[in-house]
Every structure is written in C-alpha cells, then in structure tokens.
GROMACS .gro file of C-alpha atoms in nm:
model
  469
    1MET     CA    1  -1.386   2.130  -0.484
    2THR     CA    2  -1.454   2.389  -0.211
    3PRO     CA    3  -1.672   2.371   0.102
    4LYS     CA    4  -1.935   2.562  -0.095
    5ASP     CA    5  -1.927   2.289  -0.361
    6ILE     CA    6  -1.968   2.026  -0.091
    7PHE     CA    7  -2.289   2.181   0.036
    8GLN     CA    8  -2.419   2.214  -0.320
    9THR     CA    9  -2.347   1.844  -0.374
   10ILE     CA   10  -2.528   1.760  -0.051
   11LYS     CA   11  -2.830   1.949  -0.182
   12ASP     CA   12  -2.816   1.818  -0.540
   13LYS     CA   13  -2.766   1.453  -0.440
   14ASP     CA   14  -3.005   1.466  -0.142
   15VAL     CA   15  -2.724   1.341   0.083
   16LYS     CA   16  -2.837   1.206   0.421
   17PHE     CA   17  -2.501   1.156   0.595
   18VAL     CA   18  -2.146   1.286   0.571
   19ASP     CA   19  -1.888   1.018   0.651
   20LEU     CA   20  -1.564   1.158   0.794
   21ARG     CA   21  -1.273   0.920   0.722
   22PHE     CA   22  -0.915   0.904   0.837
   23THR     CA   23  -0.639   0.645   0.845
   24ASP     CA   24  -0.467   0.486   1.144
   25THR     CA   25  -0.099   0.400   1.168
   26ARG     CA   26  -0.144   0.052   1.021
   27GLY     CA   27  -0.323   0.197   0.719
   28LYS     CA   28  -0.679   0.094   0.804
   29GLU     CA   29  -0.944   0.354   0.735
   30GLN     CA   30  -1.163   0.462   1.027
   31HIS     CA   31  -1.482   0.668   1.006
   32VAL     CA   32  -1.761   0.851   1.185
   33SER     CA   33  -2.088   0.955   1.021
   34VAL     CA   34  -2.263   1.289   1.076
   35PRO     CA   35  -2.625   1.358   0.968
   36VAL     CA   36  -2.635   1.644   0.718
   37LYS     CA   37  -2.837   1.860   0.959
   38ALA     CA   38  -2.538   1.845   1.198
   39PHE     CA   39  -2.281   1.914   0.925
   40GLY     CA   40  -2.226   2.286   0.876
   41PRO     CA   41  -1.952   2.518   0.744
   42GLU     CA   42  -1.784   2.516   1.084
   43LYS     CA   43  -1.669   2.157   1.024
   44PHE     CA   44  -1.425   2.288   0.761
   45GLU     CA   45  -1.294   2.552   1.001
   46SER     CA   46  -1.291   2.402   1.350
   47GLY     CA   47  -1.322   2.032   1.267
   48HIS     CA   48  -1.506   1.745   1.435
   49TYR     CA   49  -1.392   1.619   1.775
   50PHE     CA   50  -1.321   1.249   1.834
   51ASP     CA   51  -1.137   1.030   2.085
   52GLY     CA   52  -0.781   0.971   1.964
   53SER     CA   53  -0.694   0.739   2.253
   54SER     CA   54  -0.893   0.457   2.093
   55ILE     CA   55  -0.664   0.442   1.787
   56ALA     CA   56  -0.376   0.195   1.827
   57GLY     CA   57  -0.042   0.373   1.858
   58TRP     CA   58  -0.194   0.717   1.912
   59LYS     CA   59  -0.269   0.936   2.214
   60GLY     CA   60  -0.306   0.817   2.573
   61ILE     CA   61  -0.635   0.852   2.757
   62GLN     CA   62  -0.505   1.160   2.939
   63ALA     CA   63  -0.484   1.359   2.614
   64SER     CA   64  -0.742   1.201   2.391
   65ASP     CA   65  -0.930   1.490   2.226
   66MET     CA   66  -0.845   1.531   1.859
   67LEU     CA   67  -1.006   1.691   1.554
   68LEU     CA   68  -1.100   1.560   1.211
   69LEU     CA   69  -1.063   1.839   0.954
   70PRO     CA   70  -1.237   1.745   0.627
   71ASP     CA   71  -1.051   1.800   0.299
   72PRO     CA   72  -1.322   1.913   0.052
   73THR     CA   73  -1.108   1.806  -0.246
   74SER     CA   74  -1.127   1.441  -0.135
   75SER     CA   75  -1.503   1.382  -0.132
   76PHE     CA   76  -1.714   1.126  -0.317
   77ILE     CA   77  -2.057   0.967  -0.294
   78ASP     CA   78  -2.014   0.624  -0.136
   79PRO     CA   79  -2.158   0.367  -0.381
   80PHE     CA   80  -2.193   0.091  -0.122
   81LEU     CA   81  -2.421   0.242   0.142
   82ASP     CA   82  -2.802   0.235   0.140
   83ALA     CA   83  -2.850   0.592   0.265
   84THR     CA   84  -2.690   0.849   0.033
   85THR     CA   85  -2.361   0.926   0.202
   86LEU     CA   86  -2.088   1.173   0.110
   87ALA     CA   87  -1.747   1.043   0.220
   88ILE     CA   88  -1.473   1.297   0.292
   89THR     CA   89  -1.112   1.217   0.381
   90CYS     CA   90  -0.988   1.413   0.682
   91ASP     CA   91  -0.662   1.527   0.833
   92VAL     CA   92  -0.622   1.458   1.204
   93ILE     CA   93  -0.553   1.783   1.385
   94GLU     CA   94  -0.397   1.849   1.726
   95PRO     CA   95  -0.644   2.089   1.900
   96SER     CA   96  -0.372   2.263   2.104
   97ASP     CA   97  -0.204   2.416   1.796
   98MET     CA   98  -0.445   2.326   1.510
   99LYS     CA   99  -0.160   2.160   1.321
  100GLY     CA  100  -0.155   1.812   1.168
  101TYR     CA  101  -0.116   1.549   1.441
  102ASP     CA  102   0.240   1.420   1.466
  103ARG     CA  103   0.131   1.057   1.414
  104ASP     CA  104  -0.144   1.113   1.156
  105PRO     CA  105  -0.029   0.939   0.835
  106ARG     CA  106  -0.200   1.187   0.603
  107SER     CA  107  -0.048   1.482   0.787
  108ILE     CA  108   0.294   1.316   0.754
  109ALA     CA  109   0.239   1.285   0.379
  110LYS     CA  110   0.144   1.653   0.361
  111ARG     CA  111   0.460   1.746   0.552
  112GLY     CA  112   0.658   1.534   0.304
  113ASP     CA  113   0.500   1.722   0.016
  114ALA     CA  114   0.588   2.054   0.180
  115TYR     CA  115   0.943   1.935   0.246
  116LEU     CA  116   0.994   1.849  -0.122
  117LYS     CA  117   0.897   2.202  -0.217
  118SER     CA  118   1.116   2.353   0.057
  119THR     CA  119   1.427   2.179  -0.074
  120GLY     CA  120   1.393   2.341  -0.412
  121LEU     CA  121   1.466   2.004  -0.571
  122GLY     CA  122   1.113   1.962  -0.703
  123ASP     CA  123   0.754   2.064  -0.654
  124THR     CA  124   0.555   1.744  -0.721
  125ALA     CA  125   0.615   1.378  -0.641
  126TYR     CA  126   0.407   1.146  -0.858
  127PHE     CA  127   0.323   0.793  -0.747
  128GLY     CA  128   0.156   0.505  -0.924
  129PRO     CA  129   0.111   0.192  -0.708
  130GLU     CA  130   0.010  -0.148  -0.845
  131PRO     CA  131  -0.151  -0.332  -0.552
  132GLU     CA  132  -0.232  -0.700  -0.602
  133PHE     CA  133  -0.500  -0.877  -0.400
  134PHE     CA  134  -0.688  -1.204  -0.365
  135ILE     CA  135  -1.063  -1.266  -0.381
  136PHE     CA  136  -1.164  -1.589  -0.208
  137ASP     CA  137  -1.501  -1.757  -0.159
  138ALA     CA  138  -1.445  -1.778   0.216
  139VAL     CA  139  -1.169  -1.798   0.475
  140GLU     CA  140  -1.150  -1.947   0.824
  141TRP     CA  141  -0.889  -1.931   1.097
  142SER     CA  142  -0.859  -1.990   1.469
  143VAL     CA  143  -0.579  -1.926   1.716
  144ASP     CA  144  -0.618  -2.031   2.078
  145MET     CA  145  -0.451  -2.240   2.349
  146SER     CA  146  -0.559  -2.565   2.186
  147GLY     CA  147  -0.384  -2.487   1.859
  148SER     CA  148  -0.417  -2.294   1.536
  149ARG     CA  149  -0.536  -2.344   1.182
  150CYS     CA  150  -0.635  -2.152   0.869
  151LYS     CA  151  -0.828  -2.257   0.560
  152ILE     CA  152  -0.894  -2.082   0.229
  153TYR     CA  153  -1.199  -2.175   0.021
  154SER     CA  154  -1.196  -2.092  -0.350
  155GLU     CA  155  -1.383  -2.263  -0.632
  156GLU     CA  156  -1.120  -2.114  -0.863
  157ALA     CA  157  -0.829  -2.268  -0.670
  158ALA     CA  158  -0.610  -2.536  -0.828
  159TRP     CA  159  -0.667  -2.756  -0.521
  160SER     CA  160  -1.046  -2.757  -0.580
  161THR     CA  161  -1.044  -2.994  -0.880
  162GLY     CA  162  -1.180  -3.282  -0.670
  163ASP     CA  163  -1.434  -3.085  -0.465
  164LYS     CA  164  -1.810  -3.106  -0.504
  165PHE     CA  165  -2.004  -2.783  -0.552
  166GLU     CA  166  -2.377  -2.720  -0.542
  167SER     CA  167  -2.388  -2.643  -0.915
  168GLY     CA  168  -2.125  -2.903  -1.001
  169ASN     CA  169  -1.750  -2.872  -1.046
  170LYS     CA  170  -1.702  -2.706  -1.386
  171GLY     CA  171  -1.327  -2.773  -1.401
  172HIS     CA  172  -1.220  -2.437  -1.546
  173ARG     CA  173  -0.963  -2.279  -1.316
  174PRO     CA  174  -0.606  -2.148  -1.325
  175SER     CA  175  -0.329  -2.389  -1.228
  176VAL     CA  176  -0.063  -2.295  -0.975
  177LYS     CA  177   0.112  -1.990  -1.126
  178GLY     CA  178  -0.132  -2.018  -1.419
  179GLY     CA  179  -0.353  -1.716  -1.354
  180TYR     CA  180  -0.177  -1.467  -1.586
  181PHE     CA  181  -0.411  -1.445  -1.770
  182PRO     CA  182  -0.650  -1.681  -1.953
  183VAL     CA  183  -0.996  -1.555  -2.051
  184PRO     CA  184  -1.313  -1.658  -1.858
  185PRO     CA  185  -1.428  -1.905  -1.740
  186VAL     CA  186  -1.072  -1.983  -1.623
  187ASP     CA  187  -1.064  -1.624  -1.502
  188SER     CA  188  -1.376  -1.636  -1.285
  189LEU     CA  189  -1.346  -1.282  -1.151
  190GLN     CA  190  -1.383  -1.065  -1.462
  191ASN     CA  191  -1.727  -0.935  -1.365
  192ILE     CA  192  -1.624  -0.857  -1.008
  193ARG     CA  193  -1.316  -0.665  -1.122
  194SER     CA  194  -1.527  -0.469  -1.371
  195ALA     CA  195  -1.774  -0.385  -1.093
  196ILE     CA  196  -1.486  -0.268  -0.872
  197CYS     CA  197  -1.357  -0.048  -1.155
  198MET     CA  198  -1.697   0.109  -1.218
  199ALA     CA  199  -1.734   0.182  -0.847
  200LEU     CA  200  -1.387   0.338  -0.840
  201GLU     CA  201  -1.459   0.558  -1.141
  202GLY     CA  202  -1.766   0.684  -0.955
  203MET     CA  203  -1.540   0.754  -0.657
  204GLY     CA  204  -1.307   0.969  -0.867
  205VAL     CA  205  -1.029   0.715  -0.926
  206ILE     CA  206  -0.914   0.683  -1.289
  207ILE     CA  207  -0.881   0.322  -1.410
  208GLU     CA  208  -0.615   0.218  -1.662
  209VAL     CA  209  -0.634  -0.163  -1.666
  210HIS     CA  210  -0.759  -0.467  -1.475
  211HIS     CA  211  -0.667  -0.834  -1.502
  212HIS     CA  212  -0.619  -1.164  -1.323
  213GLU     CA  213  -0.275  -1.209  -1.169
  214VAL     CA  214  -0.036  -1.505  -1.166
  215ALA     CA  215  -0.159  -1.700  -0.863
  216THR     CA  216  -0.446  -1.945  -0.856
  217ALA     CA  217  -0.747  -1.898  -0.624
  218GLY     CA  218  -0.828  -1.545  -0.735
  219GLN     CA  219  -0.527  -1.314  -0.746
  220ASN     CA  220  -0.606  -0.984  -0.919
  221GLU     CA  221  -0.470  -0.643  -1.005
  222ILE     CA  222  -0.643  -0.317  -1.094
  223GLY     CA  223  -0.417  -0.051  -1.244
  224THR     CA  224  -0.509   0.309  -1.171
  225MET     CA  225  -0.361   0.637  -1.291
  226PHE     CA  226  -0.063   0.803  -1.122
  227ALA     CA  227  -0.123   1.117  -0.915
  228PRO     CA  228   0.056   1.345  -0.666
  229LEU     CA  229   0.160   1.186  -0.337
  230VAL     CA  230  -0.130   1.270  -0.101
  231GLN     CA  231  -0.402   1.228  -0.362
  232ARG     CA  232  -0.255   0.896  -0.475
  233ALA     CA  233  -0.253   0.764  -0.119
  234ASP     CA  234  -0.618   0.872  -0.086
  235TRP     CA  235  -0.698   0.682  -0.405
  236LEU     CA  236  -0.529   0.365  -0.285
  237LEU     CA  237  -0.748   0.360   0.023
  238ARG     CA  238  -1.053   0.408  -0.198
  239LEU     CA  239  -0.937   0.112  -0.406
  240LYS     CA  240  -0.906  -0.109  -0.099
  241TYR     CA  241  -1.250   0.003   0.018
  242ALA     CA  242  -1.402  -0.071  -0.323
  243VAL     CA  243  -1.233  -0.412  -0.348
  244HIS     CA  244  -1.345  -0.523  -0.001
  245ASN     CA  245  -1.703  -0.403  -0.043
  246THR     CA  246  -1.757  -0.520  -0.400
  247ALA     CA  247  -1.628  -0.865  -0.308
  248ALA     CA  248  -1.872  -0.870  -0.015
  249LYS     CA  249  -2.161  -0.773  -0.246
  250TYR     CA  250  -2.077  -1.077  -0.460
  251GLY     CA  251  -2.069  -1.303  -0.154
  252LYS     CA  252  -1.690  -1.328  -0.155
  253THR     CA  253  -1.404  -1.194   0.057
  254ALA     CA  254  -1.095  -0.998  -0.046
  255THR     CA  255  -0.754  -0.961   0.116
  256PHE     CA  256  -0.442  -0.753   0.057
  257MET     CA  257  -0.227  -0.987   0.268
  258PRO     CA  258   0.104  -1.029   0.084
  259LYS     CA  259   0.124  -1.407   0.124
  260PRO     CA  260  -0.206  -1.579   0.208
  261ILE     CA  261  -0.129  -1.892  -0.002
  262VAL     CA  262   0.166  -2.126   0.043
  263GLY     CA  263   0.335  -2.234  -0.281
  264ASP     CA  264   0.207  -1.968  -0.520
  265ASN     CA  265   0.280  -1.603  -0.589
  266GLY     CA  266   0.230  -1.348  -0.316
  267SER     CA  267   0.077  -1.005  -0.364
  268GLY     CA  268   0.315  -0.718  -0.414
  269MET     CA  269   0.266  -0.347  -0.470
  270HIS     CA  270   0.513  -0.213  -0.723
  271VAL     CA  271   0.529   0.164  -0.684
  272HIS     CA  272   0.611   0.384  -0.983
  273GLN     CA  273   0.748   0.725  -0.889
  274SER     CA  274   0.906   1.039  -1.030
  275ILE     CA  275   0.983   1.394  -0.920
  276TRP     CA  276   0.881   1.697  -1.127
  277LYS     CA  277   0.962   2.068  -1.113
  278ALA     CA  278   0.791   2.349  -1.304
  279GLY     CA  279   0.623   2.097  -1.534
  280GLN     CA  280   0.947   1.912  -1.615
  281ASN     CA  281   1.012   1.547  -1.533
  282LEU     CA  282   1.341   1.548  -1.342
  283PHE     CA  283   1.386   1.173  -1.397
  284ALA     CA  284   1.424   1.207  -1.776
  285GLY     CA  285   1.780   1.235  -1.907
  286GLU     CA  286   2.052   1.090  -2.125
  287GLY     CA  287   2.186   0.829  -1.884
  288TYR     CA  288   2.111   0.459  -1.834
  289ALA     CA  289   1.766   0.367  -1.973
  290GLY     CA  290   1.693   0.735  -2.038
  291LEU     CA  291   1.734   0.837  -1.675
  292SER     CA  292   1.884   1.160  -1.546
  293GLU     CA  293   2.159   1.182  -1.285
  294PHE     CA  294   1.889   1.305  -1.049
  295ALA     CA  295   1.699   0.977  -1.097
  296ILE     CA  296   2.013   0.765  -1.054
  297PHE     CA  297   2.091   0.935  -0.722
  298TYR     CA  298   1.724   0.893  -0.622
  299ILE     CA  299   1.760   0.519  -0.685
  300GLY     CA  300   2.079   0.526  -0.478
  301GLY     CA  301   1.888   0.670  -0.184
  302VAL     CA  302   1.612   0.409  -0.209
  303ILE     CA  303   1.864   0.124  -0.220
  304ARG     CA  304   2.080   0.273   0.057
  305HIS     CA  305   1.780   0.300   0.292
  306ALA     CA  306   1.591  -0.008   0.167
  307LYS     CA  307   1.619  -0.206   0.491
  308ALA     CA  308   1.476   0.083   0.694
  309LEU     CA  309   1.209   0.133   0.430
  310ASN     CA  310   1.109  -0.233   0.465
  311ALA     CA  311   0.965  -0.157   0.810
  312ILE     CA  312   0.716   0.080   0.642
  313THR     CA  313   0.675  -0.064   0.291
  314ASN     CA  314   0.655  -0.426   0.414
  315PRO     CA  315   0.491  -0.374   0.753
  316GLY     CA  316   0.371  -0.720   0.855
  317THR     CA  317   0.527  -1.048   0.961
  318ASN     CA  318   0.345  -1.198   0.660
  319SER     CA  319   0.529  -0.957   0.426
  320TYR     CA  320   0.852  -1.153   0.461
  321LYS     CA  321   0.695  -1.479   0.347
  322ARG     CA  322   0.685  -1.309   0.006
  323LEU     CA  323   1.040  -1.167   0.010
  324VAL     CA  324   1.220  -1.503  -0.008
  325PRO     CA  325   1.533  -1.564  -0.222
  326GLY     CA  326   1.510  -1.808  -0.514
  327PHE     CA  327   1.158  -1.723  -0.628
  328GLU     CA  328   1.015  -1.434  -0.832
  329ALA     CA  329   1.015  -1.177  -0.552
  330PRO     CA  330   1.229  -0.863  -0.600
  331ILE     CA  331   1.485  -0.952  -0.333
  332ASN     CA  332   1.796  -0.807  -0.498
  333LEU     CA  333   1.878  -0.448  -0.401
  334ALA     CA  334   1.986  -0.348  -0.749
  335TYR     CA  335   1.835  -0.161  -1.041
  336SER     CA  336   1.771  -0.270  -1.396
  337ALA     CA  337   1.575  -0.180  -1.707
  338ARG     CA  338   1.520  -0.548  -1.787
  339ASN     CA  339   1.534  -0.759  -1.475
  340ARG     CA  340   1.212  -0.792  -1.276
  341SER     CA  341   1.388  -0.953  -0.981
  342ALA     CA  342   1.566  -0.623  -0.915
  343ALA     CA  343   1.430  -0.410  -0.632
  344VAL     CA  344   1.418  -0.109  -0.865
  345ARG     CA  345   1.315  -0.143  -1.228
  346VAL     CA  346   1.318   0.121  -1.501
  347PRO     CA  347   1.004   0.068  -1.712
  348LEU     CA  348   1.034   0.090  -2.091
  349VAL     CA  349   0.849   0.404  -2.205
  350ASN     CA  350   0.819   0.600  -2.528
  351SER     CA  351   0.816   0.952  -2.388
  352PRO     CA  352   1.054   1.138  -2.153
  353LYS     CA  353   0.745   1.262  -1.969
  354ALA     CA  354   0.669   0.903  -1.871
  355ARG     CA  355   1.022   0.833  -1.746
  356ARG     CA  356   1.003   0.691  -1.395
  357ILE     CA  357   1.134   0.422  -1.166
  358GLU     CA  358   0.942   0.129  -1.021
  359VAL     CA  359   1.024   0.019  -0.666
  360ARG     CA  360   0.917  -0.344  -0.650
  361PHE     CA  361   0.966  -0.465  -0.294
  362PRO     CA  362   0.667  -0.292  -0.123
  363ASP     CA  363   0.346  -0.483  -0.062
  364PRO     CA  364  -0.019  -0.373  -0.045
  365MET     CA  365  -0.041  -0.404   0.335
  366ALA     CA  366   0.166  -0.083   0.359
  367ASN     CA  367   0.006   0.240   0.476
  368PRO     CA  368   0.029   0.439   0.150
  369TYR     CA  369   0.076   0.779   0.318
  370LEU     CA  370   0.374   0.650   0.514
  371ALA     CA  371   0.518   0.428   0.239
  372PHE     CA  372   0.508   0.686  -0.042
  373THR     CA  373   0.649   0.957   0.184
  374ALA     CA  374   0.927   0.733   0.317
  375MET     CA  375   1.036   0.626  -0.033
  376MET     CA  376   1.039   0.988  -0.147
  377MET     CA  377   1.245   1.092   0.154
  378ALA     CA  378   1.494   0.811   0.085
  379GLY     CA  379   1.520   0.913  -0.280
  380LEU     CA  380   1.566   1.282  -0.196
  381ASP     CA  381   1.839   1.188   0.052
  382GLY     CA  382   2.011   1.010  -0.234
  383VAL     CA  383   1.988   1.321  -0.451
  384GLN     CA  384   2.107   1.554  -0.175
  385ASN     CA  385   2.405   1.333  -0.088
  386LYS     CA  386   2.477   1.213  -0.443
  387ILE     CA  387   2.441   0.848  -0.344
  388HIS     CA  388   2.526   0.647  -0.655
  389PRO     CA  389   2.371   0.297  -0.666
  390GLY     CA  390   2.656   0.151  -0.871
  391ASP     CA  391   2.615  -0.014  -1.207
  392PRO     CA  392   2.280  -0.163  -1.312
  393ILE     CA  393   2.246  -0.539  -1.328
  394ASP     CA  394   2.083  -0.658  -1.649
  395LYS     CA  395   2.180  -1.023  -1.608
  396ASN     CA  396   1.940  -1.278  -1.464
  397LEU     CA  397   1.992  -1.212  -1.095
  398TYR     CA  398   1.903  -1.571  -1.008
  399ASP     CA  399   2.178  -1.709  -1.230
  400LEU     CA  400   2.462  -1.485  -1.115
  401PRO     CA  401   2.790  -1.661  -1.034
  402PRO     CA  402   2.837  -1.692  -0.655
  403GLU     CA  403   3.121  -1.440  -0.652
  404GLU     CA  404   2.889  -1.178  -0.808
  405ALA     CA  405   2.574  -1.277  -0.619
  406LYS     CA  406   2.740  -1.229  -0.280
  407ASP     CA  407   2.793  -0.861  -0.357
  408VAL     CA  408   2.423  -0.792  -0.424
  409PRO     CA  409   2.250  -0.692  -0.099
  410HIS     CA  410   1.900  -0.809  -0.006
  411PRO     CA  411   1.608  -0.650   0.178
  412CYS     CA  412   1.524  -0.761   0.530
  413ALA     CA  413   1.419  -1.120   0.594
  414SER     CA  414   1.182  -1.045   0.883
  415LEU     CA  415   0.980  -0.762   1.033
  416ASP     CA  416   1.193  -0.746   1.347
  417GLU     CA  417   1.506  -0.707   1.133
  418ALA     CA  418   1.335  -0.425   0.943
  419LEU     CA  419   1.226  -0.250   1.262
  420ALA     CA  420   1.581  -0.268   1.396
  421ALA     CA  421   1.706  -0.118   1.068
  422LEU     CA  422   1.451   0.164   1.091
  423ASP     CA  423   1.554   0.233   1.450
  424LYS     CA  424   1.917   0.279   1.341
  425ASP     CA  425   1.858   0.450   1.005
  426ARG     CA  426   1.592   0.715   1.053
  427SER     CA  427   1.757   1.054   1.004
  428PHE     CA  428   1.655   1.067   0.635
  429LEU     CA  429   1.291   1.047   0.748
  430THR     CA  430   1.310   1.317   1.015
  431LYS     CA  431   1.451   1.584   0.784
  432GLY     CA  432   1.227   1.890   0.778
  433GLY     CA  433   1.016   1.745   1.059
  434VAL     CA  434   0.834   1.514   0.815
  435PHE     CA  435   0.850   1.210   1.044
  436SER     CA  436   0.932   1.268   1.411
  437ASP     CA  437   1.138   1.045   1.638
  438ASP     CA  438   0.834   1.019   1.865
  439MET     CA  439   0.618   0.893   1.579
  440LEU     CA  440   0.883   0.644   1.466
  441ASP     CA  441   0.931   0.517   1.823
  442ALA     CA  442   0.554   0.465   1.852
  443TYR     CA  443   0.547   0.291   1.514
  444ILE     CA  444   0.827   0.055   1.610
  445ASP     CA  445   0.657  -0.025   1.942
  446LEU     CA  446   0.324  -0.092   1.769
  447LYS     CA  447   0.483  -0.323   1.515
  448MET     CA  448   0.696  -0.502   1.774
  449GLU     CA  449   0.371  -0.605   1.943
  450GLU     CA  450   0.289  -0.794   1.622
  451VAL     CA  451   0.638  -0.948   1.612
  452THR     CA  452   0.609  -1.063   1.974
  453ARG     CA  453   0.266  -1.217   1.924
  454PHE     CA  454   0.390  -1.399   1.614
  455ARG     CA  455   0.703  -1.525   1.795
  456MET     CA  456   0.499  -1.659   2.086
  457THR     CA  457   0.239  -1.848   1.880
  458THR     CA  458   0.307  -2.214   1.801
  459HIS     CA  459   0.263  -2.276   1.428
  460PRO     CA  460   0.120  -2.596   1.272
  461VAL     CA  461   0.432  -2.636   1.058
  462GLU     CA  462   0.636  -2.669   1.378
  463PHE     CA  463   0.436  -2.979   1.467
  464ASP     CA  464   0.516  -3.111   1.119
  465MET     CA  465   0.888  -3.048   1.164
  466TYR     CA  466   0.945  -3.119   1.530
  467TYR     CA  467   0.667  -3.327   1.690
  468SER     CA  468   0.839  -3.666   1.655
  469LEU     CA  469   1.193  -3.555   1.730
   0.00000   0.00000   0.00000
C-alpha cells in the first residue's frame, strides 16, 4: 500500500482520524490521533513531531523533539474504536539526520533486516511466534507501605468450584493443567477467541489456529501465519491489541504476563524462525532432522548467546518464575527434534520449505522487534563463526543421569543475571550498527530499575517463610 492508497482508503471508508502508533522499549504500543483534515501527504515525507522525552528509556528533556514517520504498508481500520480510525505503524525518526532513532525498536528491526542482506548470507528472516495469554474475569493488586497482595478472579478457574455466582456455579471448568483442550463449556473462551481472530483478520493478520491452552483460569493461544521480521513484529502487536480490547468488550481482562498463576503453566512464546535467500530455505538440508549445516550453526549461535538473549526475550522479573527447572519449561540449552523441554526444537514437517527451528524459551512480554532481531543476530553469529551446538539430545531431559545433566547448560534464573550476561556478551548485537552500545546501556538501566523495585518490595511469601523465625 502506498500513501496514495492510504488517502483513497480514507475517502472510501469515511475515516475520521488517523492513529499514529509506535512501540516503546518495553514493547508497549503508544499512539497519537490526527483528524483527517490535519493529515496530508507531508506526513509521509516529513513526519509528525512528538515529545520523545516522555517515553521511558528514551531522550532527555533537553533533546526531546522526535518524528513519527508512518509506514503506509502497515495500516488497518481499527475495529475497536467508535469513530472510524485508520491505524498506521510508524518508525521513530531522529530529526537531526532523518534516520531511524537509535533506541526505536522498529528501527532496530529494520537495521537487522538490512544487516542480514548486507552479509550476503540471506535476504529474508521469517518468524512465527506463538504467544500464550490468559483471560481473567478480573484482577486486583495493591503494593504500598502497609503490605502487598494480588488476586485473580476467574469463573473458569479450578479454585472456583466452591464459589457462588449470580447465575449459579455450573461446574464445568478445566482442572489444574487440564485446559488442553476439552470442548465448551469446559473451554469457556471459544467465542472470545473467535471474536479476536475475526478482528485480527480484519486487521490484516492471517489466522491459522486458536485453542485453549494447558492452564486453568483461561489460558489461550492464537496461532498466526509466519512473516518477515518487521511485518511479523507488527502483527504481534496487533494481536496483543486485539486480545486486550476484545477481552474488554466481553467484560474480561487479558494479560501476557508469563507467570500470573502459581502452580500451573506459565505463558511462553515459542518463536519459529528460518533464513531464506533467493526463494530458497537455507535451513533445509540433509543433516539432523532435515536441517542444513547453516541451520545447525544458527542453533549454535542461539544457544551460545542464550543468556544474553534472555535479557531481551524474557524481559521481566516475572519471566523467571516460568523458567524453573523440574517443570515443563524449556530450561535446557540443547536442541532436539523430539524433546519439548529443549530450548530449541526442530518441528516435524513434510516439506523442506517448511523446515525451521523453534526457540522455546522466549515469553510474550518480550518486545517483538528487539526479540526477533536479537535471536536472528545470535543465529547469524553462529553461522559466521561456525558455532556447532554439539549433538542433539533426544532423551527425556528431565530423566538424564546426573553425570549427563550437569553438562547441559540452562538459561538465566533471574532478570539481573540476564542483564549482566547481556552487558558482557553484546558484540553479536552491535554488528553492522543494528543495536548500539548506547541503546543497550539504556535498556539495561531501564530494566535494572525493575529489578531494584522488585528486590526492595517485601513479598507475602516472605511472611509465610520467615515471620515466626
């Protein structure tokens, strides 16, 4: 779609507002709306000014002016707003040189895409994320000097069997780890997921599957088609937007927190990926599970840099409540065609064109522009330096003898450990100027603020463990 097409759409759909959207460092979409009478062709040439100092981790007040440059290929009619509104994803531009802002996640992803082409290794990186999420009836929390608490309300939850509801307790609900995947009424969210999918199709995102996930209390997954790096990150943000707003329309609330519930499955985001060149899938070959040497070295790069990647692919303190040994989380830095506890899985496919790898440790709180780009940069580093990941592990990784288990590395156990790993292992990200040291320093500082707040806050479980000692 071109700027000319945008203005034709505005006319044909009687659009009232154009909503300019961009993404902050943490991965939360931001926006500003412009009436159509104030939206002219110059917006695609000189952009729309906004104050960058108000975005966490971005410019200081002394250099706050920044530009939003709309990408006409990323537009859609927003299905959730009363006034007809055309949403357009924007790149954040530095006015002094009219280049993508150093800390703008989408600009970083575009630089990653350009870097891939510049290496000659490939021309397209395809990504296919599988973000899981919860839909609750309501949620409450409070954190202050007097103490802290949180409470999840869900008529579908296993713990709600003894509760009274206005229409009566119907008794049909998934047990703990029983959500994958009985038909309704046990699955109470079929209609909401279908509504999300229909909204997404209208927003240009291609749906492949939707279903309830393993956990009780409303864990879900919507599978969408793979796409090139930048477009696929755009789509993931559309999915989050559709999930949050459709849930709200149904009087419910959705979250992509990795571990909102204690004692049941957390929400992951397995990310399928492959590199192509001149229409050929470079991951297809005659090696293990139909992989090429290129793909094996790519896996080697991902595993070699996994701890640094954790800081970007698992970016919250809550992320590490999911990545705990002894459960179903992918906490073994190994690869396998069979074992789902491996950090990298090789899906079973029928066609060489579909050959890909699935990196399983990321979670849906990750900023997709940063996470996809970082994984690609790690994989390319593996290819460039011929980093072999060793032999695959097709045994049950939880039943390995101790002498074998000790040799299998694990991802980070906390966000501060991951940030320290990123600080030490960052050169693979700064190749070609994709990520800058300045951006990574700012990212680490921003995330350390979260670590510090978490460290300083007394937790209710500490009263349970320590109050009477």
